[in-house]
JSON list of C-alpha atoms in Angstrom, two decimals:
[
{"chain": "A", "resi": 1, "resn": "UNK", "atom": "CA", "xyz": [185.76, -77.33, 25.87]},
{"chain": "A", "resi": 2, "resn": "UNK", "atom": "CA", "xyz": [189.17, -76.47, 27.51]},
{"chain": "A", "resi": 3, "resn": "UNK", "atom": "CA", "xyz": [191.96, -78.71, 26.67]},
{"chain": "A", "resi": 4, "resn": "UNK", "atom": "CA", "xyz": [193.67, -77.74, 29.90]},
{"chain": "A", "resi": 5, "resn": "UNK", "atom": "CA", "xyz": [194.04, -79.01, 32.90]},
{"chain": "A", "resi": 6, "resn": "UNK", "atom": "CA", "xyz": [195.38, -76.64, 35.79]},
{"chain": "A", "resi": 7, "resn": "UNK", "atom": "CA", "xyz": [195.14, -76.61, 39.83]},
{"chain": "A", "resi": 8, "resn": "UNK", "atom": "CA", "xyz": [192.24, -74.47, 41.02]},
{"chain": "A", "resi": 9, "resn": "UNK", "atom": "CA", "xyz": [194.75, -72.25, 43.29]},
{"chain": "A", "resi": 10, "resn": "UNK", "atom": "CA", "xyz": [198.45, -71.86, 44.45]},
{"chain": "A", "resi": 11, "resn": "UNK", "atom": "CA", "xyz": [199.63, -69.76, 46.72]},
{"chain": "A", "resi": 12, "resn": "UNK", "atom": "CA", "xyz": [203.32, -68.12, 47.32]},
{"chain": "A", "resi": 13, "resn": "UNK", "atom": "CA", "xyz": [205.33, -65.61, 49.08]},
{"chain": "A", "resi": 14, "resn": "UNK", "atom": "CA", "xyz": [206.29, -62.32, 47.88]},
{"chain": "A", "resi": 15, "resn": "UNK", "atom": "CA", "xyz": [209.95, -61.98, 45.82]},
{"chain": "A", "resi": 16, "resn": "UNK", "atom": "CA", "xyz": [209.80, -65.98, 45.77]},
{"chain": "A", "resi": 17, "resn": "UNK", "atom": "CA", "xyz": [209.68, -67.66, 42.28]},
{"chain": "A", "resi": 18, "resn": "UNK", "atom": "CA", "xyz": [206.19, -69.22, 41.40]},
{"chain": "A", "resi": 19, "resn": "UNK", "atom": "CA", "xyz": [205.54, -72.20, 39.09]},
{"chain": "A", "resi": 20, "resn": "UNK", "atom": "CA", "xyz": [202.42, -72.72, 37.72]},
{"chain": "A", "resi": 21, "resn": "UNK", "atom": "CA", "xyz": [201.83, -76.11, 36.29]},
{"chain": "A", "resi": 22, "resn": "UNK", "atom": "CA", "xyz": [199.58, -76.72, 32.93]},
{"chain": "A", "resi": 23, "resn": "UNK", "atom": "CA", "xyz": [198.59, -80.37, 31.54]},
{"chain": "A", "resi": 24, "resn": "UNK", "atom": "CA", "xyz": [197.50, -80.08, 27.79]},
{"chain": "A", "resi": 25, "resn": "UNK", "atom": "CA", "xyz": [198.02, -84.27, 27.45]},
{"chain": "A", "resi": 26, "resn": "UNK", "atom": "CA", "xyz": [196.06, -83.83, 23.93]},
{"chain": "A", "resi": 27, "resn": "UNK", "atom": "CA", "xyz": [197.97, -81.10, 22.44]},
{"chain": "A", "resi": 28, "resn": "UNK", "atom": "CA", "xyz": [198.72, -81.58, 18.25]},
{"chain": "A", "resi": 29, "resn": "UNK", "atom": "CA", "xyz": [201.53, -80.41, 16.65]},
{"chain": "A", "resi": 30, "resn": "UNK", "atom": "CA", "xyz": [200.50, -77.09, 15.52]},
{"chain": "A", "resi": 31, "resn": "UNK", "atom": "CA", "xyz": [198.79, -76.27, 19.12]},
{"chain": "A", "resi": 32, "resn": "UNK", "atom": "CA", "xyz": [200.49, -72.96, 20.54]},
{"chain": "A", "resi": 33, "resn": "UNK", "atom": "CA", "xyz": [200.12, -72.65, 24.56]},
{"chain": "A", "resi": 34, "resn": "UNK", "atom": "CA", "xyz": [198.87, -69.39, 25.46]},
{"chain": "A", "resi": 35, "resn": "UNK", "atom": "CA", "xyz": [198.88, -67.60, 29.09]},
{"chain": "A", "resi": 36, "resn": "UNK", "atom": "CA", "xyz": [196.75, -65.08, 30.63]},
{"chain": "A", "resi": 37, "resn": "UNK", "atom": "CA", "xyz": [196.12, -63.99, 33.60]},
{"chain": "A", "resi": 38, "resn": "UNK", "atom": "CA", "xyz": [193.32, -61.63, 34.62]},
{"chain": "A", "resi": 39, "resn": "UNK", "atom": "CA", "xyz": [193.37, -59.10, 38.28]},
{"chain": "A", "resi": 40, "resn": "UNK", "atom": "CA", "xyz": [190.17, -58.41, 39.72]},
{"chain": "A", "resi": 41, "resn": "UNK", "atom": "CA", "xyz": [187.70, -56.48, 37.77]},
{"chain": "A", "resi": 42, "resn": "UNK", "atom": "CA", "xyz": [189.70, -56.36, 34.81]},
{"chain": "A", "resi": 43, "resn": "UNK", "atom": "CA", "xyz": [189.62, -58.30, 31.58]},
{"chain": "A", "resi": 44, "resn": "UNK", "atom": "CA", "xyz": [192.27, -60.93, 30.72]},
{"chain": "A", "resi": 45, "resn": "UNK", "atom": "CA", "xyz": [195.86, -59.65, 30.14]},
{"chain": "A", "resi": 46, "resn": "UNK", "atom": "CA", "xyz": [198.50, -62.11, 27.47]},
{"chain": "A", "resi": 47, "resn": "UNK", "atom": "CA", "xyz": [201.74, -63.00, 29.55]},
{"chain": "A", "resi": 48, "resn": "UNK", "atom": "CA", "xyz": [203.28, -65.37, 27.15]},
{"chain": "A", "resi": 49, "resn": "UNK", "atom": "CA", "xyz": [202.98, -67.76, 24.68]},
{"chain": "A", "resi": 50, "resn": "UNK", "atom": "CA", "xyz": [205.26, -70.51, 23.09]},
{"chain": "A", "resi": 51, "resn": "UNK", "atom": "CA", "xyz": [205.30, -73.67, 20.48]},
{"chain": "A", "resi": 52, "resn": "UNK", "atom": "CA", "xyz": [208.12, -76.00, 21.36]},
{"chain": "A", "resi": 53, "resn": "UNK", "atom": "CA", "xyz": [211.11, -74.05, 22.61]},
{"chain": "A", "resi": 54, "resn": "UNK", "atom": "CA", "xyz": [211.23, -72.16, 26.06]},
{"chain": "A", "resi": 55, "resn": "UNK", "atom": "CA", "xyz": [210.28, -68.49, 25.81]},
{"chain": "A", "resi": 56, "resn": "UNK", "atom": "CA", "xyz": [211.34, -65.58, 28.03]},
{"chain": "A", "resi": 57, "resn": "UNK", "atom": "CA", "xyz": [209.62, -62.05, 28.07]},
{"chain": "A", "resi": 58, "resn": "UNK", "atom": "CA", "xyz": [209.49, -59.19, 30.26]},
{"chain": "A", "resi": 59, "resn": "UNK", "atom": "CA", "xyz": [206.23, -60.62, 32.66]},
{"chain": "A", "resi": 60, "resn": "UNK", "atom": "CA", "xyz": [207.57, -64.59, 32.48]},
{"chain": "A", "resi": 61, "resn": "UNK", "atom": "CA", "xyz": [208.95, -67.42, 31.54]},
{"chain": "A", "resi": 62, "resn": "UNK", "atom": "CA", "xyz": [207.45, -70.29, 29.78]},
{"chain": "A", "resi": 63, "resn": "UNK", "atom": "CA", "xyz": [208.81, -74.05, 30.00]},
{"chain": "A", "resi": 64, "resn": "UNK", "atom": "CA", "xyz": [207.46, -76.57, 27.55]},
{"chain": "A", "resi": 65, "resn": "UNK", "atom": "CA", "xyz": [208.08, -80.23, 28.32]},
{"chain": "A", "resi": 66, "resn": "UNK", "atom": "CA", "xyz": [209.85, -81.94, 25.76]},
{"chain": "A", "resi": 67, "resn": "UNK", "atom": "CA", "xyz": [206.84, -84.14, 24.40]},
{"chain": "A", "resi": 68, "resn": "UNK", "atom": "CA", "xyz": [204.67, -80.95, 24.66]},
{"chain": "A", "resi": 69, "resn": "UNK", "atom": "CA", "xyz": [202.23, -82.35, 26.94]},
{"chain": "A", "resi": 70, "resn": "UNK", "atom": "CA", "xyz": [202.71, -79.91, 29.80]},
{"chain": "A", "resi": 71, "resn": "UNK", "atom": "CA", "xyz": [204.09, -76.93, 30.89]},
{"chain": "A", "resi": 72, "resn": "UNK", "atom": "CA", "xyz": [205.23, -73.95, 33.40]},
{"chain": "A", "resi": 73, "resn": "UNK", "atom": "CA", "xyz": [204.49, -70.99, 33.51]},
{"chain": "A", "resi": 74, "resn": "UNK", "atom": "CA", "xyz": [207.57, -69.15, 36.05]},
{"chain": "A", "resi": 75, "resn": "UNK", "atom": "CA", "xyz": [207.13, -65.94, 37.83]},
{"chain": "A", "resi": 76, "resn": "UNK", "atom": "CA", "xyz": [210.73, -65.25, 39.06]},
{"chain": "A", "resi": 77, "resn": "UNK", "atom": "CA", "xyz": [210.01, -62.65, 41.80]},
{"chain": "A", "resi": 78, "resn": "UNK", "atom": "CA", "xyz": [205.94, -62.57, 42.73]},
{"chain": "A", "resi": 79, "resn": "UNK", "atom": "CA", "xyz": [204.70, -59.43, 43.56]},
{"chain": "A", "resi": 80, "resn": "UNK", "atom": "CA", "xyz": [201.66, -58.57, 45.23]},
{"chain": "A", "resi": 81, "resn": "UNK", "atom": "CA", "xyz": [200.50, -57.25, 41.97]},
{"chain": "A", "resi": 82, "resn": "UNK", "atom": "CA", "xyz": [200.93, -60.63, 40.63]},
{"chain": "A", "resi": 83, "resn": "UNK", "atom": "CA", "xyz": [197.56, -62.21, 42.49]},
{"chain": "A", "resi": 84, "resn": "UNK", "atom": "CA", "xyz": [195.52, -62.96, 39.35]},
{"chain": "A", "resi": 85, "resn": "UNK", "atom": "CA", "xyz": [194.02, -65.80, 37.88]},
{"chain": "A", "resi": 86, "resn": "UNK", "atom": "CA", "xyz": [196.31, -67.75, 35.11]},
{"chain": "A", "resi": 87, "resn": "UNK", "atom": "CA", "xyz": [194.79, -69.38, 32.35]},
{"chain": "A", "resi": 88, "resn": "UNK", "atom": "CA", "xyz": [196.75, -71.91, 30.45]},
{"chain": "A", "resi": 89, "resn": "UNK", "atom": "CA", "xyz": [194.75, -72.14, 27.04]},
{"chain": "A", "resi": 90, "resn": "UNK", "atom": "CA", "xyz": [195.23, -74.29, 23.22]},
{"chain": "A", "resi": 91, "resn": "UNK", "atom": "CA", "xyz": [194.25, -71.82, 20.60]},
{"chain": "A", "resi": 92, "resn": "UNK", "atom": "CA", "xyz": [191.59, -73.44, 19.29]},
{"chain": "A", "resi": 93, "resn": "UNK", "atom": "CA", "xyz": [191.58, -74.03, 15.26]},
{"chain": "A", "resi": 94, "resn": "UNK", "atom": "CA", "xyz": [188.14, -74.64, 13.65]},
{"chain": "A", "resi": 95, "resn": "UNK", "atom": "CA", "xyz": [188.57, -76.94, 10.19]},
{"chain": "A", "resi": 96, "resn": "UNK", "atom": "CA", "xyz": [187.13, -73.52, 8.84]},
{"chain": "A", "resi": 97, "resn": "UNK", "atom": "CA", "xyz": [190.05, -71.79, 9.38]},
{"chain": "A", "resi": 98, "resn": "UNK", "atom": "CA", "xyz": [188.78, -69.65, 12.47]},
{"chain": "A", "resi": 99, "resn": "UNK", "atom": "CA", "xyz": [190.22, -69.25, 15.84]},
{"chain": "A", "resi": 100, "resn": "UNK", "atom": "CA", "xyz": [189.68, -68.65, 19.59]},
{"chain": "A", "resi": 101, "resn": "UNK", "atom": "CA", "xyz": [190.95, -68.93, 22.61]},
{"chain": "A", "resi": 102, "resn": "UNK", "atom": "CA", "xyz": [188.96, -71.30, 24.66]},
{"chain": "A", "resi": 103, "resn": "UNK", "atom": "CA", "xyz": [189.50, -70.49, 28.49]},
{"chain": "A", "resi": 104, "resn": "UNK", "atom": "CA", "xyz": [189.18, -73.03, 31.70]},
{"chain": "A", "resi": 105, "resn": "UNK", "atom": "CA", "xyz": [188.95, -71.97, 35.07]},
{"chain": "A", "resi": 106, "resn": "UNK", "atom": "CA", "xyz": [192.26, -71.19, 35.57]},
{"chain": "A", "resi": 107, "resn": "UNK", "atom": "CA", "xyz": [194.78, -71.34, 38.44]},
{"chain": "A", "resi": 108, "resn": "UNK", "atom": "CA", "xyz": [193.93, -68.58, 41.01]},
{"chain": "A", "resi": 109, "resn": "UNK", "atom": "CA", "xyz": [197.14, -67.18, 42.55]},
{"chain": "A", "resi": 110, "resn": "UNK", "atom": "CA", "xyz": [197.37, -65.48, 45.83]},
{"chain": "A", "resi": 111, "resn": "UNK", "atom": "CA", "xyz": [200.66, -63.71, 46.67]},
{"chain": "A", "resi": 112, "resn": "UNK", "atom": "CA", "xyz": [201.22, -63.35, 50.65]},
{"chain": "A", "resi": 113, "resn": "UNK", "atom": "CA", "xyz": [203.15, -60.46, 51.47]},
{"chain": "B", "resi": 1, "resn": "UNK", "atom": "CA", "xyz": [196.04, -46.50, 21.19]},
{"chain": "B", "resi": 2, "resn": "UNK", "atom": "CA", "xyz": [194.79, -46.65, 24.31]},
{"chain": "B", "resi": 3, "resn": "UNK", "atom": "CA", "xyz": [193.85, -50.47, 24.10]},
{"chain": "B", "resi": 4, "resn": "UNK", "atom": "CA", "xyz": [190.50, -52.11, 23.54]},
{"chain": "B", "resi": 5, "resn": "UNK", "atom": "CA", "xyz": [187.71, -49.53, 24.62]},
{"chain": "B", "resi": 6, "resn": "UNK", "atom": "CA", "xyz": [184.65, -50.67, 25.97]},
{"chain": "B", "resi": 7, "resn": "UNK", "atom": "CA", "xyz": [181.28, -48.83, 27.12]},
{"chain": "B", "resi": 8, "resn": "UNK", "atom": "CA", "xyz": [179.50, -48.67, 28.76]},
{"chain": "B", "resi": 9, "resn": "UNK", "atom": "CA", "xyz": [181.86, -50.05, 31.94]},
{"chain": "B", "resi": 10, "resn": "UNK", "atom": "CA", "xyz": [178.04, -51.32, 33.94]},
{"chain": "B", "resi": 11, "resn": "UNK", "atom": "CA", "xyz": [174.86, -51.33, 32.77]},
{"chain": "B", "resi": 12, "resn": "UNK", "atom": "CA", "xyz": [171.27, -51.95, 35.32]},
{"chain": "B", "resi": 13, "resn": "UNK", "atom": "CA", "xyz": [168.72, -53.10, 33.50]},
{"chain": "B", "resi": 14, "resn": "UNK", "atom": "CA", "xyz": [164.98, -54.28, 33.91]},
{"chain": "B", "resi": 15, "resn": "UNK", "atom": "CA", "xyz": [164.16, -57.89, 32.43]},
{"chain": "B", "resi": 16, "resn": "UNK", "atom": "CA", "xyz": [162.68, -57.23, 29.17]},
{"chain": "B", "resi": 17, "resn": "UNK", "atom": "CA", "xyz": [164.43, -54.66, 28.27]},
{"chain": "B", "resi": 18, "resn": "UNK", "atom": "CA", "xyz": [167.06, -54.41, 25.24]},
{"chain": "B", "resi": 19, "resn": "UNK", "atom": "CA", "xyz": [170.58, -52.99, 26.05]},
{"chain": "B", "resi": 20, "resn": "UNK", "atom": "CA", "xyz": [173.27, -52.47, 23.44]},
{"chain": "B", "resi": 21, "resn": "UNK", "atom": "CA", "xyz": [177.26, -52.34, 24.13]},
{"chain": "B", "resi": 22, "resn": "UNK", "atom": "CA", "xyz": [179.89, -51.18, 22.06]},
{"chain": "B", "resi": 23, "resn": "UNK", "atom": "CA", "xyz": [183.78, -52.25, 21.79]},
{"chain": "B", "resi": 24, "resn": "UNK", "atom": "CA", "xyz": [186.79, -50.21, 20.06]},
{"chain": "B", "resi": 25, "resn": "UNK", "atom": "CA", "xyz": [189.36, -52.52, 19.62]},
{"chain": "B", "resi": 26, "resn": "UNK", "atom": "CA", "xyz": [192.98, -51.41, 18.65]},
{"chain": "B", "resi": 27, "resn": "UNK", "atom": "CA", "xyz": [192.67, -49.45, 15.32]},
{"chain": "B", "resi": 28, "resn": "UNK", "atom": "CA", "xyz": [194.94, -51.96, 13.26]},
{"chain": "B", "resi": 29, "resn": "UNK", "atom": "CA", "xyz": [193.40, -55.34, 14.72]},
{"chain": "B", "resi": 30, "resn": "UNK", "atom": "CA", "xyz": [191.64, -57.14, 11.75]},
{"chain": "B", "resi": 31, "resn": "UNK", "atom": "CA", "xyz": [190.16, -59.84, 14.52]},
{"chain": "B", "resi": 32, "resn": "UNK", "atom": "CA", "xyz": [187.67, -58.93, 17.36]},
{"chain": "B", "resi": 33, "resn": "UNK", "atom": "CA", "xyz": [185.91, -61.52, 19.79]},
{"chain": "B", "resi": 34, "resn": "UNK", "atom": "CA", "xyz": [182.98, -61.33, 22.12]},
{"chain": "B", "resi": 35, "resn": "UNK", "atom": "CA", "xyz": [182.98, -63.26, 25.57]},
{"chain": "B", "resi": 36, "resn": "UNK", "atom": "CA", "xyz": [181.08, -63.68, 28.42]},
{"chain": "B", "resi": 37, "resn": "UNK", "atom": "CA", "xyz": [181.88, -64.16, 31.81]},
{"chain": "B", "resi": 38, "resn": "UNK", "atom": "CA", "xyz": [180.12, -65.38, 34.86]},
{"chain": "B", "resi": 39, "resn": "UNK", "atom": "CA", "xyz": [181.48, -65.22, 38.86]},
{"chain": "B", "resi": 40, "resn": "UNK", "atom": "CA", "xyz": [184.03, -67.68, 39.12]},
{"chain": "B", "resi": 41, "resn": "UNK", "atom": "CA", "xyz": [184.60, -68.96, 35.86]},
{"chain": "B", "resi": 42, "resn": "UNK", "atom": "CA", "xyz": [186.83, -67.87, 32.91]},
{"chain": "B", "resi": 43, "resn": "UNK", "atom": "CA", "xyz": [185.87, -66.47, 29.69]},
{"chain": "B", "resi": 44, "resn": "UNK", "atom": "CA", "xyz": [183.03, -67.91, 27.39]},
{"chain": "B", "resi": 45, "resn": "UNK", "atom": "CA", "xyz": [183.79, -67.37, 23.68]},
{"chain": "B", "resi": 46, "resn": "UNK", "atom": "CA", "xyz": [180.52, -65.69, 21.85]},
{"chain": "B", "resi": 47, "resn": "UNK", "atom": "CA", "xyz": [181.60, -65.03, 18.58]},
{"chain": "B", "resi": 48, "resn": "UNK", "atom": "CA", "xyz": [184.14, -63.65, 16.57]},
{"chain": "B", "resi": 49, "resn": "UNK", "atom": "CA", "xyz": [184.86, -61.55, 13.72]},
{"chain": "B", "resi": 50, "resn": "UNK", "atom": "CA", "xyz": [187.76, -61.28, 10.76]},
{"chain": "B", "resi": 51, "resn": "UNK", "atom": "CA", "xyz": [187.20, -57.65, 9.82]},
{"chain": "B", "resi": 52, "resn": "UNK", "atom": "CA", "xyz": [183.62, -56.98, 9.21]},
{"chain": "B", "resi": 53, "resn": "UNK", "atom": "CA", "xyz": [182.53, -60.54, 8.46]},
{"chain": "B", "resi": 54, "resn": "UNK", "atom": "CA", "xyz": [181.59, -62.93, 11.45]},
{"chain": "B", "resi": 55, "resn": "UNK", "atom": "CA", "xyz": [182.88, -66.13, 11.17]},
{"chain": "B", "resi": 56, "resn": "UNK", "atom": "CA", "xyz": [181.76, -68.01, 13.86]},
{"chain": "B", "resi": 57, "resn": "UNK", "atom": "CA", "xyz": [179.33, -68.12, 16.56]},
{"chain": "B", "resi": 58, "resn": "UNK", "atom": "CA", "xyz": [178.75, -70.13, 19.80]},
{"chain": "B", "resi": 59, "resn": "UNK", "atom": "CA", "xyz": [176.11, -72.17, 20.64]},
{"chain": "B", "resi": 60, "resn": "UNK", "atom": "CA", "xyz": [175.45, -69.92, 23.62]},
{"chain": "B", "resi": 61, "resn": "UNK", "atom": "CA", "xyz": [174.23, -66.74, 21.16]},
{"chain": "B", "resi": 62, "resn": "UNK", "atom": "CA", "xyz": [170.80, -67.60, 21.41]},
{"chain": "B", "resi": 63, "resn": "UNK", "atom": "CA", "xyz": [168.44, -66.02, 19.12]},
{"chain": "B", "resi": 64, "resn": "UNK", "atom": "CA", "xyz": [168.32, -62.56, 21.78]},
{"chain": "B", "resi": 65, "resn": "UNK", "atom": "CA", "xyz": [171.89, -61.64, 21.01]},
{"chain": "B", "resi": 66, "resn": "UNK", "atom": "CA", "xyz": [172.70, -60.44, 18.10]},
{"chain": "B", "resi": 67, "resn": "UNK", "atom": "CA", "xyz": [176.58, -58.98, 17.15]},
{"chain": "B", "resi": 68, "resn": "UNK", "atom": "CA", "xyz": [177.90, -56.72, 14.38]},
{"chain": "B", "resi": 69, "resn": "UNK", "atom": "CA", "xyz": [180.73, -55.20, 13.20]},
{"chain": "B", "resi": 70, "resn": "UNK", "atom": "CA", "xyz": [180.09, -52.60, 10.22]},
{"chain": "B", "resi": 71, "resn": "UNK", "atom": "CA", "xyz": [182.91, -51.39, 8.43]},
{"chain": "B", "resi": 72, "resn": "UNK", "atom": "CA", "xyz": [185.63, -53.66, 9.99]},
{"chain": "B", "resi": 73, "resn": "UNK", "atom": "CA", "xyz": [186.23, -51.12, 12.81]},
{"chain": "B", "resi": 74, "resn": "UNK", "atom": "CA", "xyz": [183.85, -50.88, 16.14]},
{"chain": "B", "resi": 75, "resn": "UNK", "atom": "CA", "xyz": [181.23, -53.57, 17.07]},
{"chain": "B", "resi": 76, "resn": "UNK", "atom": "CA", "xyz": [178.21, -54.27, 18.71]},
{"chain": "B", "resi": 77, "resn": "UNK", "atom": "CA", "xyz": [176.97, -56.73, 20.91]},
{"chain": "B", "resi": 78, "resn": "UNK", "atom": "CA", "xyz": [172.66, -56.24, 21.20]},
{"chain": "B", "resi": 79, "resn": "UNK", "atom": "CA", "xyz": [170.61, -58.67, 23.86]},
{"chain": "B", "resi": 80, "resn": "UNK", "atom": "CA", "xyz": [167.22, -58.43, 23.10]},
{"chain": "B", "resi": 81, "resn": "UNK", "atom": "CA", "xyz": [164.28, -59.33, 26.05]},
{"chain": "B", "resi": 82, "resn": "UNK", "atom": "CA", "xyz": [167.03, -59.78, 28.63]},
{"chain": "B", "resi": 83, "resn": "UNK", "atom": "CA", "xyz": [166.89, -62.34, 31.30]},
{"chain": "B", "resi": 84, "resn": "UNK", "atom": "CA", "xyz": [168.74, -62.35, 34.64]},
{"chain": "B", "resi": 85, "resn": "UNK", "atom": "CA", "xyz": [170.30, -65.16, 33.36]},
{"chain": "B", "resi": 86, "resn": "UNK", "atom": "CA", "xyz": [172.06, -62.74, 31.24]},
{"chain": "B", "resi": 87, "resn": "UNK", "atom": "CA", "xyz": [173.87, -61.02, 34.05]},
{"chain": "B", "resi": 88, "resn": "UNK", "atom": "CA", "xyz": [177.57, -61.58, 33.08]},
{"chain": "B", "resi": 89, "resn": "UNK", "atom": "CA", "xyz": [180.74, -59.35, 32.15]},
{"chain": "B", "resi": 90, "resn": "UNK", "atom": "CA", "xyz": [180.98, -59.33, 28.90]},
{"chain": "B", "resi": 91, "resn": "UNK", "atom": "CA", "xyz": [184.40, -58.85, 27.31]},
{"chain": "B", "resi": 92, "resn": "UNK", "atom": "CA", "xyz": [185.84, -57.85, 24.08]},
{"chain": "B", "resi": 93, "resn": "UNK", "atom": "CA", "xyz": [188.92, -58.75, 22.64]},
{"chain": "B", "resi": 94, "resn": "UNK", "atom": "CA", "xyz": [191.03, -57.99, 19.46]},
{"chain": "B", "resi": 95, "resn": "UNK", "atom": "CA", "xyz": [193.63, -59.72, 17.74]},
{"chain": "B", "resi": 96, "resn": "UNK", "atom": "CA", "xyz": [196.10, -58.76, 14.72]},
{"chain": "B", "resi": 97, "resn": "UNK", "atom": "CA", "xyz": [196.08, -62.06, 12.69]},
{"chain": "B", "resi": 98, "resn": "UNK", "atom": "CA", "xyz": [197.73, -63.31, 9.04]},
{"chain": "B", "resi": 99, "resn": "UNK", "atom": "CA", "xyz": [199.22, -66.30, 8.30]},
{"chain": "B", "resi": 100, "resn": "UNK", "atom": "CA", "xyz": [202.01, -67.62, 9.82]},
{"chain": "B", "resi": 101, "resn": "UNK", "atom": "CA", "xyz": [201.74, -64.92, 12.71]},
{"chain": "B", "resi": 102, "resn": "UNK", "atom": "CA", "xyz": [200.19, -66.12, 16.20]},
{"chain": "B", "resi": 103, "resn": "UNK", "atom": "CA", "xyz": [199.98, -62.71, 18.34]},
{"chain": "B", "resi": 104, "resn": "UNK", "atom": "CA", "xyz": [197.92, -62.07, 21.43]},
{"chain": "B", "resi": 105, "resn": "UNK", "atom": "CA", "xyz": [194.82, -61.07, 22.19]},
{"chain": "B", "resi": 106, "resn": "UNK", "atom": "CA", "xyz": [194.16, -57.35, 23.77]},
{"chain": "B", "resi": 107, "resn": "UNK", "atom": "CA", "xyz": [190.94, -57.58, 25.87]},
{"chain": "B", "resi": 108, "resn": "UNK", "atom": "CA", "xyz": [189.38, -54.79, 27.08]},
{"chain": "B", "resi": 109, "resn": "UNK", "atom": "CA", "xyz": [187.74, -54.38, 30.81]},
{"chain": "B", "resi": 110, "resn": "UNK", "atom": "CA", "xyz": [184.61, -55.24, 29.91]},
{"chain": "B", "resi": 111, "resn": "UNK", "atom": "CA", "xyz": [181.16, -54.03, 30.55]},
{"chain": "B", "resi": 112, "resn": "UNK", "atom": "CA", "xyz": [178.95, -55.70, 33.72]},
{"chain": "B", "resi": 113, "resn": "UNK", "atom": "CA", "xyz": [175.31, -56.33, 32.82]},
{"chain": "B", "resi": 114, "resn": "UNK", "atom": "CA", "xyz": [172.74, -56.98, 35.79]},
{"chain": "B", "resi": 115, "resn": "UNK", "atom": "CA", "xyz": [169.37, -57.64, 34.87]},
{"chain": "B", "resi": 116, "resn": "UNK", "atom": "CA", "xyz": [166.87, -57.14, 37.86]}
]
């Protein structure tokens, strides 16, 4: 099951910052949070991911709360390009040793021109 | 590399029948993943493979699918007697994955099943 919690849908203005919000309340110490976001018709596309620190890359920014319980993912100029759902997923360890990512419904973003 | 290939992009086919799809994943990605995905909700994790062995599966690969990846490269993904319960997209991914790494996934765009 997802360990995520996210709002079904947001909505923003085009060139205006977006935050999307992500509540991972049982998250253990070795948990990485991951973001993707998928467009219509396509498969799922990696924006960003991050431990403990703050991360910046070319798509994003990602802002971890300082207990690791939640955090942002920050589009700092939304384009109309950027309508796409964004997961917010815990890579999921098995005691085996294998791995998967383990996607919720996601946040559905719609960018108004 | 052009990515993670997958064909065919749609695929009709008539309850009953078998149908077979195939992924490429990116030539140096050790890790590939199968997951389904119906309107409105996000990916559904299948199973998964570290090179040519297949390490786990998902309670949702009932005894009609059936997944393989010979050789470590390409894979596979077979439903048997399909259902129109079976109408999904189903999407590959790949991964490159050692310890103490912890890189993306590339998924590909996926191939749409309808069974009528």
């Amino acid at each position: 099951d997802a360990k995520t919690t996210q709002p079904n849908s947001m909505e923003s203005n085009e060139e205006e910052p977006v935050h999307l919000p992500c509540n991972h309340s049982t998250i253990s110490g070795t948990d990485y949070i991951h973001w993707y976001r998928q467009l219509p018709s396509q498969g799922p596309e990696y924006v960003i991911h991050g431990l403990t620190s703050n991360v910046n890359n070319r798509m994003a920014s990602l802002a971890i709360a300082e207990d690791r319980k939640s955090s942002t993912l920050i589009l700092h100029r939304a384009t109309l390009r950027d309508a796409a759902v964004y997961y917010c997923i815990l890579r999921d360890v098995s005691p085996a040793g294998s791995e998967k990512l383990v996607f919720g419904k996601g946040t559905k973003l719609t960018v108004n021109p | 590399d052009t990515g993670v290939s997958q064909n065919p992009r749609h695929k009709i086919t008539k309850r009953g029948q078998n149908v077979t799809f195939r992924c490429d994943p990116i030539s140096e990605h050790n890790r590939l993943y199968w997951y389904r995905q119906t309107l409105g909700q996000g990916p559904e994790f299948l199973t998964y493979f570290q090179n040519e062995a297949q390490l786990e599966k998902s309670r949702l690969l009932s005894d009609r699918f059936s997944a393989e990846r010979p050789k470590g490269s390409f894979s596979t993904l077979e439903i048997q007697r399909t259902e129109q319960g079976d109408s999904a997209m189903y999407l590959c991914a790949s991964s490159l994955a050692h310890i103490g790494n912890n890189y993306g996934y590339t998924f590909g765009s996926g191939t749409r099943l309808t069974v009528v």
